[in-house]
Every structure is written in structure tokens, then in C-alpha cells.
Amino acid sequence: MRSSSLDLLKNVEVKAIIGPPYSVQANFLIDLGYKAQVPIISYAATSPSLSSIRSPYFIRVTQKDSYQVNAITAIVQAFGWRKVVPIYVDNEFGKGIIPFLTDALDNVNARVPYRSVIPSMATDDQIVAELYKLMTMQTRVFIVHMLTSLGSRLFTKAKQLGMMSEDYAWIITDGITNDMNSMDTSVIESMLGVIGVKPYVPKTKELHEFTTRRQRRNLILNPELNIFGLWAYDSVTALAMATEKARLTNDKFQMFNVPRNATDLERFGISKDGPELLQALSNTTFKGLAGNFQLLDGQLQSSPYEIVNLVGHGARVVGYWTKETGIVKELNSSNTKAYSTSKNNYGSIIWPGDTTSPPKGWKIPTNGKKLRIGVPVKDGFSEFLQVSWNSASNSTEVKGYCIDVFDAVMAKLPYGIPYEYIPFATPDHESAGSYNDLVYQVYLGNYDTAVGDVTIIANRSQYVDFTLPYTESGVSMVVPIKVSKGKNAWAFLKPLSWELWLTTFCSFVFIGFFIWLLEHRVNEDFRGPPSHQVGMIFWFAFSTMVFAHMEKIKNNLARFVLIICFLVVLILIQSYTASLTSTLTVHQLLPTVTDVNQLLKNKKYVGYQQGSFVYDLLKRMNFDESRLVQYKSLEACDELFSKGSGNGGIAAAFDEIPFMKLFLAKYCSKYTMVGPTYKTDGFAFVFPMGSPLVADVSRAILNVTEGEKMTEIERAWFGGKSRCPDSDTSLFSDTNSLGLESFWGLFLIAGLAAFLALIIYVISFLHEHWTVLRCTDRDSSIWSKIVKLLRLFDDKHLSFHSRNIELTGRNICDGDCTDRLKKVSSHGNFPQIPQSLYLNNSPQVQVNPVENMMIDSQAEIVEVVEPEIELVNLNQNSQTAGSTNENH
């Protein structure tokens, strides 16, 4: 290859070179073309690494391998595979795609745990040895990137080893799919279920006519060209078109200062026509056999990719990939609007093992290795986890709530996984570290997973994966409780919160003002000096609260407002009475501490479980490290509480809710859970980052927690213990008072009723005195009208005045005046009226216009204020009588 290339440039002095056919040969030829300024046109060198060393005279009329990695990763993403192993040939062609492939897989959250490199001249034994190594790994998704000669041998051996079964997924690059026509039929049959990608070649009229002509001229068994042949044809066509445009000359290469001792690589000149021919090639565009021919920076532009499925003796298309729409069943479909990699966009796929169900992409290795399950070692809280050693048999027994849950979850998986529990302990059976240390061991690979009361927290999730939680989440505070009976001088204020007291006071003053406003013009009780009226507002407002007011309400609007007010009063009194009775008579269990800030302010000691992440949480809450006390068991925590905060004990304990509930179940009458719950995500199982087991185990956890099995496990470990009612932390706030939130609807109704009455009253008042508003006198201003309206409001209503006079006359002289006066006199209100003063038993009575004391037929007093009565002798002279009659 090298000698022929040098001969073409040195002796023949060609204007351009089409080739080479392989990427491994391209570097040398590209360098020669750059020195001679001769365009090197390659139709088969696909390695992306050539782009980093390419010269302006390197033209690639083919798709470089990095174009297809997005189509491959779209397949991986569609079927949810999380780990992929690339298998590639150890040369320039194989290595060039790997950086692009790993980056693309990382973008879809798929990892490459291992890279399988096959030598280009590998023997069958070397291939089998590498395949055996792959069988010992969990990952069952492989991407094969090599040429057909090596790929045929690889798949033949994989078939013999049983690696073409339903547990495996194989994806091949266009290095094999573009040249499948050259593969033996038996090899293709062994590749049943393999998925491949290849550049899309449109079925054009030109391609059909070219294929027909070639069949007529070439009597061979397989006349169909692969895509490399089509690109080669398009390369020749483009070069011919560019040659015509450039109008090349037959000038010899120019030689510049070639030393005498120069090598053959230095003994050739520079083409004078090279730059013009390169420019003509770059500007050449046409519709070729392989598709549109258009160069950008010396590279043929990317085309869509076909996704093919190998079945029978060949391959069939199951979908297409484009950079605009992702995976589609048909190209140029009007239904495709956005990028998608959904597996529903594929046609029917036959997978290895002749099945239509896609493989899950991983499997427990076939070498008999069990999953190593790390479990923490702890002294207390044995209900959750307990590890015991049998020295006689040198065996370990692990049991507890967490272990039963994990066993139930693994039993729910659709496949069997062997596993064993390994305590995270030292040789003397002590704990080997904290929970963070155990999680880190999973990260290092010393354990395949960790099971126990391990909580999901942010810093742990940075280097391991957690399943879904299987317990309640959160950290809470437990404190001792004390008995209180509510004996306090100000206990009568506790039934209502200060907001409700204030709202009630303001509301009733407001209602009193509205009643005064509505009654002022028609009710004598709401008139008088300003001090009397202000006092009446407050008196009426608060006497209404106990239904003690004696004033008559005469305005219908005021009566309507008062009815709503009575409803509010009734509900408030009943609620107040019930709450006060409870406060004074019922024994209350109150916490000794209700707020974390009290602990911080008083510098109290607090407890936490040994080895728990709660220690770091308490330090972040600004607790002094010297005041943090650890405990190992329920009994130890109770003992610390019994000592008291000032005697080496604690005032509060912080731990996760499952532990706190277990503690309260045992010591129900002594402690309670208070304060806010600090958010965590509960207990979960730990797996290495990217483990394919996480998704399946999480789904199994949902099946267990939603079924009866979880109830059975909880009953087995916690059901025999006494249970406290669930503590409601709101009961242990600073007050149990009734709040405004329970009664704001009542106050809203009362306020709306008052405003509605006010609006009606104002409209009626303005309508009655509309003449004042319509006054158009020159001296009448808006302010003067307002003042006049206020004066009219302050005056007594005329209808009220006339009604009083009418009621006065009717109440005094309704019937026989003489009889009424006798009754009044007989009751001691007035002296006995002399008989001489009566004339025809009809004395004339003069009454003060002000409504005075009225006497009904039963001589009962119905109005207050003493009457002024003047008796006149009608036998006096007519002049006196006349003047009297005139005056009255």
C-alpha cells in the first residue's frame, strides 16, 4: 500500500487518489497527500480518530463511525439497559469509536463496566476465552464493533457457548451490517435476534437502473453492491465533475529544494492543480446512488440510520433513527413531532432465543458466586436487626425486621438470586464501623449490597444507589411527659387564643357601633350627650355577650344584625364553656420540652443512637458536641432519661421515627414524640452505583409493602408489644386554646350582615333627604351638604316624634280618665283628688308632651318618667276656662 502510494505520487504524479479501503491504512496516505497537495478521497475509512489528524486534502466520502453512536444509544435507552459492554477489534478502526460511544451512553445513564478488546488476528481460543470472561459478569448487553471477518468467528463461538439465548442482547455497528452480504449463511443464522444499525440508502430510480445494468454486465452470484461500493461510485462521479470544473493542466509536480540524501518520502513534488481541484470537490453537490452528495469541511454529511433485526437468512428493517426525530417506524412520517426513543416506535423484533420479549440486560453470573450482603452489627434495637455467632459451628445467624423484609422482596423478583449475609464486623465480633463505613464498603465493591436499618441521605447517594424506602421517613424528638391539671390564676383565659379574644372584642364593639348607628334617630335610649352615647355603644356591645341588655330595639335592620350577633355569641359561649371545663377538670399529659430551641437555649443534653447519622444532623442544628450523648438500646435510652439532664442524663432523644415508635411502644406512659419531623427518606437497601438490580428490587418493595406480607412481618416483630396512640405533636404546643381559624366564618357572616344593613340604611337615609343632595343653591357646597346631612342624622326622626305624642295621649286617656287617675292616686303616686274637682266625672287632664308614665288598665307601669298632671276646676269663670282651653 505504501509503495504503490509513493509510486503514484512520485512517478505517475496523479492529481487525486481514491482510497484507502481501511482506516488503519489511511494515516500514511493522508500525510502523503498533504505534502503533495493531492486530494485523498476515502470511501471506507470510517474511524473518527482520522478527523484529528486530517489535512485539508483528506476528503471522506463516507459516514464516520461516531455518527452511528447516537442511533445505538437510542436503542439502549429505549429498552432501559443500564450497563453495556463494548466488544471491539484492537486496531485504529475499533478504538476510534469508543470515546464517542462511552460519552453517548453516559448521556442516557448507561455505564460501561468493562471493555472487551479482541486482537485483530485473534485465534479461536482467544475469542472463546474472552467470551467466557463475559459470561462471568452480570451485564448481558454487548455492542460489537469490528469487521465481518472477525465478527463471523465471534458470533459462531458465542452461539456454541450458549450466549445467543434469551438472556442476551447483541447490537452490531455498521462495520458488520454494511457488509453482511459477504457473510456465510450459517453465520447469519447463528446471529438470530441481533440488532444492527446501518446508513439509510434511499430507493431511487437511479440506483435501480444502476443495479440492473450491473447485473447484466457481471455474471456473479451476488451482484448487489454494499454501501461502500455505492460511496466509491459517488466518489468517482464527484471527482469527474470536479475535474471538469477545475480545468486541470498536465503540468509536472514542482520540486522545491530536495536534499541529495532525501528519502523516498521526500523525493516528490507538489501538485499545482491540487488547491483548485480541492476547491471544486468541496463545492460539488449532486444526487448520488447512496443519497445526497454534499461535503462540509471535507466530510460527507450524516444520513438517517436503519435499525435492522437479523432473522432467518437476512435482516429486516424494524425502525429508523434520525437526529431530529429519534426512533420512528417510517421515515418522513407526518405523525412524528418530537424526538423520541420509545420502544413502541419499533416494529416487531425477534430477540436471541427466538423470543419477542426484550432481555432485561443482566443476569447473575454463571460461576456460582452469591451476592455478598453486608449487614451492620449493633447491640440494641434487635427487633430491626440482630446478628449472632455460633462458635461451635462457626456460623452466623442474621434475623430481624429488615432481614425479613429483604427476604420477602427477593422472593418477589421474577428470577432467583443466590445471596448470603456477611456481618460488617471485626474478628472479635464487634462492629467494624459506622453506617457510612458500611455504605462505603459497597462502593468499594467489598459487598454487593447492604441490608439493614440504613437510611437514605444525600451524601451517601453520591456514591451508591438506594432502592425505594420500605419504612416511614423522618427524624423526630422524644421527651418525658408530665401531668398537668390546669391550676392557674389565668386559666379562664386559656380556652381562647389571644387572636380570638381580640377579634371577639373588636367585633362586638363594631356591632355595638352599628346598632347605635341604626337606632340613634328612632330610639331615645341611644340619644343624649356624646359621653352617654359612647357608653351606650360599649354597654350594649358587651351586655349582648351575656344577653343582659334591657334596651328595646326599634329598627328592623338593627334587629336583623342582632339576631346574627346572638348566633355568634351562642356558639362562642358554648365553645368557651367546653374548653374551660376540659382545662380545669381533665388531667393533661404535657411534654417537658416542646421546642428544639428550648434545648439549645438551656444547653440541655440530648441523646442519639450510636453510629447513626443523627449525630451529624444534631451538629448541623448547632448542638454542642459535648452535650450529645449516645445510647445503644431502648433500655439505655430510658436510663439516660431517668438520670435527668443535670446528672449525666438527657432531656430529649433524637432518632428515626421507626426507632422512636418502638421506644414509645415499650415506654408508653413516660415519653412522647414532639416537635417537627426532620425529613429523611427512610430505610432502604444499598447497591453499587448503576446496579441493574435497583429497579427490579424497588418494584418488588412496592409489591411487598402494599400487600399483606408487610403486615405479617410487622406483626411478627412489633405486634406483641403494647402500643401508644399516635402522638399528635399539635397537642403539645404552647397552648391548647381555640383559635381564630375555627371561628372566622362566624365573624365573616356577622360582618357581612352588618355591612348589608348599613348599606340599606344609608340608601334609605339618602333617599329620604334627597332634596338636600339636589340643592343647587350657589352657596351650597359639598361640605355644607355633608354637614347638613349629619345634622339631620343627629336629629330625632319625625315619625318617631309624632308616634310618641300619639302613644302618650292614647296611653293616658284610653278609657275613663277619672278611673285611671283614681288608680294612680290609689297607688300612692299622687294625692287623692278632691271630689269637688270632678265635673260630670270627666276632669280635663293636661299632659306634658314628653312621653310620661303611662298607666294601663291594670295600673301597671309601662313607661318611665313621672307625668306632669294639672287638674283644672271647670266651674271657674268662663274667662279663665276660655284662656285655659285656648292654651291647651
GROMACS .gro file of N, CA and C in nm, residues 660-767:
model
  324
  660MET      N    1  -3.815   0.544   6.723
  660MET     CA    2  -3.889   0.616   6.826
  660MET      C    3  -4.024   0.550   6.855
  661LYS      N    4  -4.088   0.499   6.752
  661LYS     CA    5  -4.215   0.430   6.774
  661LYS      C    6  -4.195   0.301   6.854
  662LEU      N    7  -4.085   0.233   6.828
  662LEU     CA    8  -4.055   0.113   6.905
  662LEU      C    9  -4.026   0.149   7.051
  663PHE      N   10  -3.958   0.260   7.072
  663PHE     CA   11  -3.928   0.306   7.208
  663PHE      C   12  -4.056   0.344   7.282
  664LEU      N   13  -4.145   0.416   7.215
  664LEU     CA   14  -4.270   0.457   7.277
  664LEU      C   15  -4.363   0.337   7.303
  665ALA      N   16  -4.353   0.236   7.218
  665ALA     CA   17  -4.434   0.117   7.240
  665ALA      C   18  -4.397   0.048   7.371
  666LYS      N   19  -4.271   0.059   7.408
  666LYS     CA   20  -4.226  -0.005   7.532
  666LYS      C   21  -4.244   0.084   7.653
  667TYR      N   22  -4.228   0.216   7.635
  667TYR     CA   23  -4.239   0.311   7.747
  667TYR      C   24  -4.350   0.411   7.717
  668CYS      N   25  -4.469   0.359   7.703
  668CYS     CA   26  -4.581   0.441   7.656
  668CYS      C   27  -4.617   0.552   7.754
  669SER      N   28  -4.614   0.523   7.884
  669SER     CA   29  -4.666   0.618   7.983
  669SER      C   30  -4.564   0.721   8.028
  670LYS      N   31  -4.441   0.713   7.979
  670LYS     CA   32  -4.336   0.801   8.031
  670LYS      C   33  -4.289   0.905   7.930
  671TYR      N   34  -4.306   0.879   7.801
  671TYR     CA   35  -4.247   0.967   7.700
  671TYR      C   36  -4.346   0.993   7.588
  672THR      N   37  -4.316   1.095   7.512
  672THR     CA   38  -4.399   1.127   7.395
  672THR      C   39  -4.312   1.188   7.287
  673MET      N   40  -4.361   1.180   7.165
  673MET     CA   41  -4.291   1.234   7.049
  673MET      C   42  -4.344   1.374   7.019
  674VAL      N   43  -4.256   1.473   7.015
  674VAL     CA   44  -4.298   1.612   6.996
  674VAL      C   45  -4.210   1.678   6.891
  675GLY      N   46  -4.246   1.802   6.862
  675GLY     CA   47  -4.165   1.884   6.773
  675GLY      C   48  -4.182   1.849   6.627
  676PRO      N   49  -4.114   1.920   6.540
  676PRO     CA   50  -4.125   1.891   6.397
  676PRO      C   51  -4.052   1.764   6.360
  677THR      N   52  -4.090   1.705   6.247
  677THR     CA   53  -4.021   1.588   6.192
  677THR      C   54  -3.919   1.635   6.090
  678TYR      N   55  -3.794   1.599   6.112
  678TYR     CA   56  -3.687   1.638   6.020
  678TYR      C   57  -3.682   1.536   5.907
  679LYS      N   58  -3.696   1.584   5.786
  679LYS     CA   59  -3.721   1.498   5.671
  679LYS      C   60  -3.600   1.412   5.637
  680THR      N   61  -3.622   1.282   5.627
  680THR     CA   62  -3.530   1.187   5.565
  680THR      C   63  -3.616   1.092   5.480
  681ASP      N   64  -3.550   1.000   5.409
  681ASP     CA   65  -3.623   0.917   5.315
  681ASP      C   66  -3.642   0.773   5.360
  682GLY      N   67  -3.619   0.744   5.488
  682GLY     CA   68  -3.649   0.612   5.539
  682GLY      C   69  -3.541   0.509   5.512
  683PHE      N   70  -3.565   0.384   5.557
  683PHE     CA   71  -3.471   0.274   5.538
  683PHE      C   72  -3.482   0.222   5.395
  684ALA      N   73  -3.368   0.184   5.339
  684ALA     CA   74  -3.365   0.128   5.203
  684ALA      C   75  -3.247   0.033   5.193
  685PHE      N   76  -3.242  -0.042   5.083
  685PHE     CA   77  -3.132  -0.132   5.056
  685PHE      C   78  -3.030  -0.061   4.968
  686VAL      N   79  -2.902  -0.094   4.990
  686VAL     CA   80  -2.791  -0.024   4.924
  686VAL      C   81  -2.733  -0.114   4.815
  687PHE      N   82  -2.710  -0.054   4.696
  687PHE     CA   83  -2.648  -0.125   4.584
  687PHE      C   84  -2.540  -0.037   4.523
  688PRO      N   85  -2.447  -0.095   4.452
  688PRO     CA   86  -2.346  -0.014   4.383
  688PRO      C   87  -2.411   0.080   4.281
  689MET      N   88  -2.344   0.187   4.254
  689MET     CA   89  -2.395   0.284   4.158
  689MET      C   90  -2.415   0.219   4.022
  690GLY      N   91  -2.536   0.236   3.966
  690GLY     CA   92  -2.567   0.181   3.836
  690GLY      C   93  -2.606   0.035   3.837
  691SER      N   94  -2.627  -0.025   3.953
  691SER     CA   95  -2.664  -0.167   3.958
  691SER      C   96  -2.798  -0.191   3.890
  692PRO      N   97  -2.807  -0.291   3.803
  692PRO     CA   98  -2.935  -0.318   3.736
  692PRO      C   99  -3.040  -0.377   3.830
  693LEU      N  100  -2.997  -0.420   3.951
  693LEU     CA  101  -3.092  -0.477   4.046
  693LEU      C  102  -3.182  -0.372   4.111
  694VAL      N  103  -3.138  -0.246   4.111
  694VAL     CA  104  -3.210  -0.142   4.187
  694VAL      C  105  -3.354  -0.128   4.140
  695ALA      N  106  -3.374  -0.122   4.009
  695ALA     CA  107  -3.510  -0.102   3.957
  695ALA      C  108  -3.601  -0.220   3.991
  696ASP      N  109  -3.550  -0.342   3.973
  696ASP     CA  110  -3.633  -0.460   4.000
  696ASP      C  111  -3.662  -0.475   4.148
  697VAL      N  112  -3.563  -0.450   4.233
  697VAL     CA  113  -3.583  -0.461   4.377
  697VAL      C  114  -3.680  -0.354   4.425
  698SER      N  115  -3.672  -0.234   4.369
  698SER     CA  116  -3.764  -0.127   4.409
  698SER      C  117  -3.908  -0.164   4.375
  699ARG      N  118  -3.929  -0.222   4.257
  699ARG     CA  119  -4.063  -0.265   4.222
  699ARG      C  120  -4.111  -0.377   4.315
  700ALA      N  121  -4.020  -0.466   4.353
  700ALA     CA  122  -4.057  -0.573   4.445
  700ALA      C  123  -4.090  -0.517   4.583
  701ILE      N  124  -4.023  -0.410   4.626
  701ILE     CA  125  -4.054  -0.347   4.755
  701ILE      C  126  -4.196  -0.293   4.753
  702LEU      N  127  -4.236  -0.233   4.643
  702LEU     CA  128  -4.374  -0.183   4.633
  702LEU      C  129  -4.474  -0.298   4.646
  703ASN      N  130  -4.444  -0.409   4.583
  703ASN     CA  131  -4.535  -0.524   4.591
  703ASN      C  132  -4.547  -0.576   4.734
  704VAL      N  133  -4.436  -0.574   4.807
  704VAL     CA  134  -4.437  -0.625   4.945
  704VAL      C  135  -4.507  -0.528   5.039
  705THR      N  136  -4.472  -0.399   5.030
  705THR     CA  137  -4.529  -0.300   5.123
  705THR      C  138  -4.678  -0.278   5.101
  706GLU      N  139  -4.727  -0.300   4.980
  706GLU     CA  140  -4.868  -0.281   4.952
  706GLU      C  141  -4.953  -0.406   4.979
  707GLY      N  142  -4.888  -0.515   5.013
  707GLY     CA  143  -4.961  -0.640   5.034
  707GLY      C  144  -4.968  -0.678   5.181
  708GLU      N  145  -5.020  -0.797   5.204
  708GLU     CA  146  -5.038  -0.848   5.340
  708GLU      C  147  -4.906  -0.893   5.402
  709LYS      N  148  -4.807  -0.920   5.320
  709LYS     CA  149  -4.680  -0.970   5.373
  709LYS      C  150  -4.616  -0.870   5.467
  710MET      N  151  -4.621  -0.744   5.434
  710MET     CA  152  -4.560  -0.641   5.519
  710MET      C  153  -4.630  -0.636   5.655
  711THR      N  154  -4.761  -0.650   5.655
  711THR     CA  155  -4.836  -0.650   5.781
  711THR      C  156  -4.796  -0.769   5.867
  712GLU      N  157  -4.778  -0.883   5.804
  712GLU     CA  158  -4.737  -1.002   5.878
  712GLU      C  159  -4.598  -0.983   5.940
  713ILE      N  160  -4.507  -0.925   5.866
  713ILE     CA  161  -4.372  -0.903   5.919
  713ILE      C  162  -4.375  -0.806   6.036
  714GLU      N  163  -4.450  -0.698   6.023
  714GLU     CA  164  -4.460  -0.600   6.131
  714GLU      C  165  -4.525  -0.663   6.255
  715ARG      N  166  -4.626  -0.744   6.234
  715ARG     CA  167  -4.693  -0.808   6.347
  715ARG      C  168  -4.598  -0.907   6.415
  716ALA      N  169  -4.514  -0.974   6.337
  716ALA     CA  170  -4.423  -1.072   6.393
  716ALA      C  171  -4.318  -1.008   6.483
  717TRP      N  172  -4.271  -0.887   6.446
  717TRP     CA  173  -4.162  -0.826   6.522
  717TRP      C  174  -4.210  -0.717   6.619
  718PHE      N  175  -4.322  -0.654   6.590
  718PHE     CA  176  -4.367  -0.544   6.676
  718PHE      C  177  -4.507  -0.566   6.733
  719GLY      N  178  -4.579  -0.665   6.686
  719GLY     CA  179  -4.719  -0.680   6.724
  719GLY      C  180  -4.740  -0.718   6.868
  720GLY      N  181  -4.644  -0.786   6.935
  720GLY     CA  182  -4.663  -0.830   7.071
  720GLY      C  183  -4.642  -0.724   7.175
  721LYS      N  184  -4.598  -0.607   7.135
  721LYS     CA  185  -4.567  -0.501   7.231
  721LYS      C  186  -4.685  -0.407   7.245
  722SER      N  187  -4.698  -0.347   7.365
  722SER     CA  188  -4.806  -0.252   7.389
  722SER      C  189  -4.788  -0.131   7.301
  723ARG      N  190  -4.898  -0.077   7.258
  723ARG     CA  191  -4.893   0.035   7.164
  723ARG      C  192  -4.954   0.159   7.227
  724CYS      N  193  -4.890   0.272   7.206
  724CYS     CA  194  -4.948   0.400   7.246
  724CYS      C  195  -5.026   0.456   7.129
  725PRO      N  196  -5.129   0.534   7.155
  725PRO     CA  197  -5.194   0.604   7.044
  725PRO      C  198  -5.094   0.694   6.975
  726ASP      N  199  -5.114   0.713   6.850
  726ASP     CA  200  -5.024   0.801   6.774
  726ASP      C  201  -5.022   0.939   6.836
  727SER      N  202  -4.904   0.984   6.865
  727SER     CA  203  -4.890   1.116   6.927
  727SER      C  204  -4.912   1.223   6.823
  728ASP      N  205  -4.993   1.318   6.859
  728ASP     CA  206  -5.017   1.434   6.773
  728ASP      C  207  -4.939   1.550   6.832
  729THR      N  208  -4.834   1.590   6.765
  729THR     CA  209  -4.748   1.694   6.820
  729THR      C  210  -4.821   1.825   6.838
  730SER      N  211  -4.932   1.845   6.768
  730SER     CA  212  -5.006   1.970   6.784
  730SER      C  213  -5.069   1.980   6.921
  731LEU      N  214  -5.088   1.864   6.990
  731LEU     CA  215  -5.147   1.867   7.123
  731LEU      C  216  -5.051   1.925   7.225
  732PHE      N  217  -4.922   1.927   7.189
  732PHE     CA  218  -4.822   1.970   7.285
  732PHE      C  219  -4.759   2.102   7.243
  733SER      N  220  -4.835   2.186   7.183
  733SER     CA  221  -4.789   2.319   7.154
  733SER      C  222  -4.801   2.402   7.280
  734ASP      N  223  -4.764   2.529   7.272
  734ASP     CA  224  -4.764   2.613   7.390
  734ASP      C  225  -4.904   2.631   7.447
  735THR      N  226  -5.009   2.613   7.372
  735THR     CA  227  -5.144   2.631   7.422
  735THR      C  228  -5.238   2.539   7.348
  736ASN      N  229  -5.344   2.498   7.420
  736ASN     CA  230  -5.449   2.418   7.357
  736ASN      C  231  -5.571   2.503   7.328
  737SER      N  232  -5.553   2.633   7.322
  737SER     CA  233  -5.664   2.726   7.308
  737SER      C  234  -5.730   2.712   7.173
  738LEU      N  235  -5.862   2.749   7.176
  738LEU     CA  236  -5.934   2.757   7.048
  738LEU      C  237  -5.884   2.876   6.972
  739GLY      N  238  -5.859   2.858   6.843
  739GLY     CA  239  -5.802   2.964   6.762
  739GLY      C  240  -5.903   3.030   6.670
  740LEU      N  241  -5.860   3.140   6.612
  740LEU     CA  242  -5.946   3.216   6.522
  740LEU      C  243  -5.981   3.134   6.398
  741GLU      N  244  -5.893   3.041   6.360
  741GLU     CA  245  -5.918   2.964   6.239
  741GLU      C  246  -6.045   2.880   6.248
  742SER      N  247  -6.092   2.854   6.370
  742SER     CA  248  -6.213   2.774   6.386
  742SER      C  249  -6.341   2.857   6.380
  743PHE      N  250  -6.329   2.991   6.390
  743PHE     CA  251  -6.449   3.074   6.401
  743PHE      C  252  -6.453   3.190   6.303
  744TRP      N  253  -6.356   3.199   6.215
  744TRP     CA  254  -6.353   3.317   6.127
  744TRP      C  255  -6.476   3.321   6.036
  745GLY      N  256  -6.535   3.205   6.009
  745GLY     CA  257  -6.656   3.204   5.927
  745GLY      C  258  -6.772   3.274   5.996
  746LEU      N  259  -6.784   3.255   6.130
  746LEU     CA  260  -6.890   3.323   6.206
  746LEU      C  261  -6.873   3.473   6.200
  747PHE      N  262  -6.750   3.520   6.223
  747PHE     CA  263  -6.726   3.663   6.221
  747PHE      C  264  -6.747   3.721   6.081
  748LEU      N  265  -6.717   3.642   5.982
  748LEU     CA  266  -6.740   3.689   5.845
  748LEU      C  267  -6.890   3.707   5.819
  749ILE      N  268  -6.970   3.612   5.865
  749ILE     CA  269  -7.116   3.623   5.846
  749ILE      C  270  -7.170   3.746   5.919
  750ALA      N  271  -7.124   3.765   6.044
  750ALA     CA  272  -7.172   3.880   6.121
  750ALA      C  273  -7.130   4.011   6.055
  751GLY      N  274  -7.008   4.018   6.006
  751GLY     CA  275  -6.962   4.139   5.940
  751GLY      C  276  -7.038   4.169   5.813
  752LEU      N  277  -7.063   4.065   5.732
  752LEU     CA  278  -7.140   4.085   5.609
  752LEU      C  279  -7.283   4.130   5.640
  753ALA      N  280  -7.342   4.073   5.744
  753ALA     CA  281  -7.479   4.113   5.780
  753ALA      C  282  -7.482   4.260   5.823
  754ALA      N  283  -7.383   4.302   5.902
  754ALA     CA  284  -7.379   4.441   5.948
  754ALA      C  285  -7.360   4.537   5.831
  755PHE      N  286  -7.269   4.502   5.739
  755PHE     CA  287  -7.245   4.590   5.624
  755PHE      C  288  -7.367   4.595   5.533
  756LEU      N  289  -7.436   4.483   5.518
  756LEU     CA  290  -7.557   4.484   5.437
  756LEU      C  291  -7.663   4.575   5.498
  757ALA      N  292  -7.680   4.566   5.631
  757ALA     CA  293  -7.776   4.654   5.698
  757ALA      C  294  -7.736   4.801   5.686
  758LEU      N  295  -7.605   4.827   5.695
  758LEU     CA  296  -7.558   4.965   5.683
  758LEU      C  297  -7.586   5.020   5.544
  759ILE      N  298  -7.561   4.939   5.442
  759ILE     CA  299  -7.585   4.986   5.305
  759ILE      C  300  -7.732   5.019   5.285
  760ILE      N  301  -7.820   4.930   5.334
  760ILE     CA  302  -7.964   4.956   5.319
  760ILE      C  303  -8.003   5.083   5.395
  761TYR      N  304  -7.948   5.101   5.514
  761TYR     CA  305  -7.983   5.218   5.596
  761TYR      C  306  -7.935   5.346   5.528
  762VAL      N  307  -7.813   5.346   5.476
  762VAL     CA  308  -7.759   5.466   5.411
  762VAL      C  309  -7.841   5.501   5.288
  763ILE      N  310  -7.876   5.398   5.209
  763ILE     CA  311  -7.957   5.425   5.089
  763ILE      C  312  -8.092   5.483   5.127
  764SER      N  313  -8.154   5.430   5.232
  764SER     CA  314  -8.284   5.480   5.277
  764SER      C  315  -8.273   5.623   5.330
  765PHE      N  316  -8.165   5.650   5.405
  765PHE     CA  317  -8.145   5.785   5.460
  765PHE      C  318  -8.124   5.887   5.349
  766LEU      N  319  -8.041   5.853   5.250
  766LEU     CA  320  -8.016   5.946   5.140
  766LEU      C  321  -8.140   5.965   5.054
  767HIS      N  322  -8.216   5.861   5.038
  767HIS     CA  323  -8.340   5.875   4.961
  767HIS      C  324  -8.439   5.967   5.033
   0.00000   0.00000   0.00000
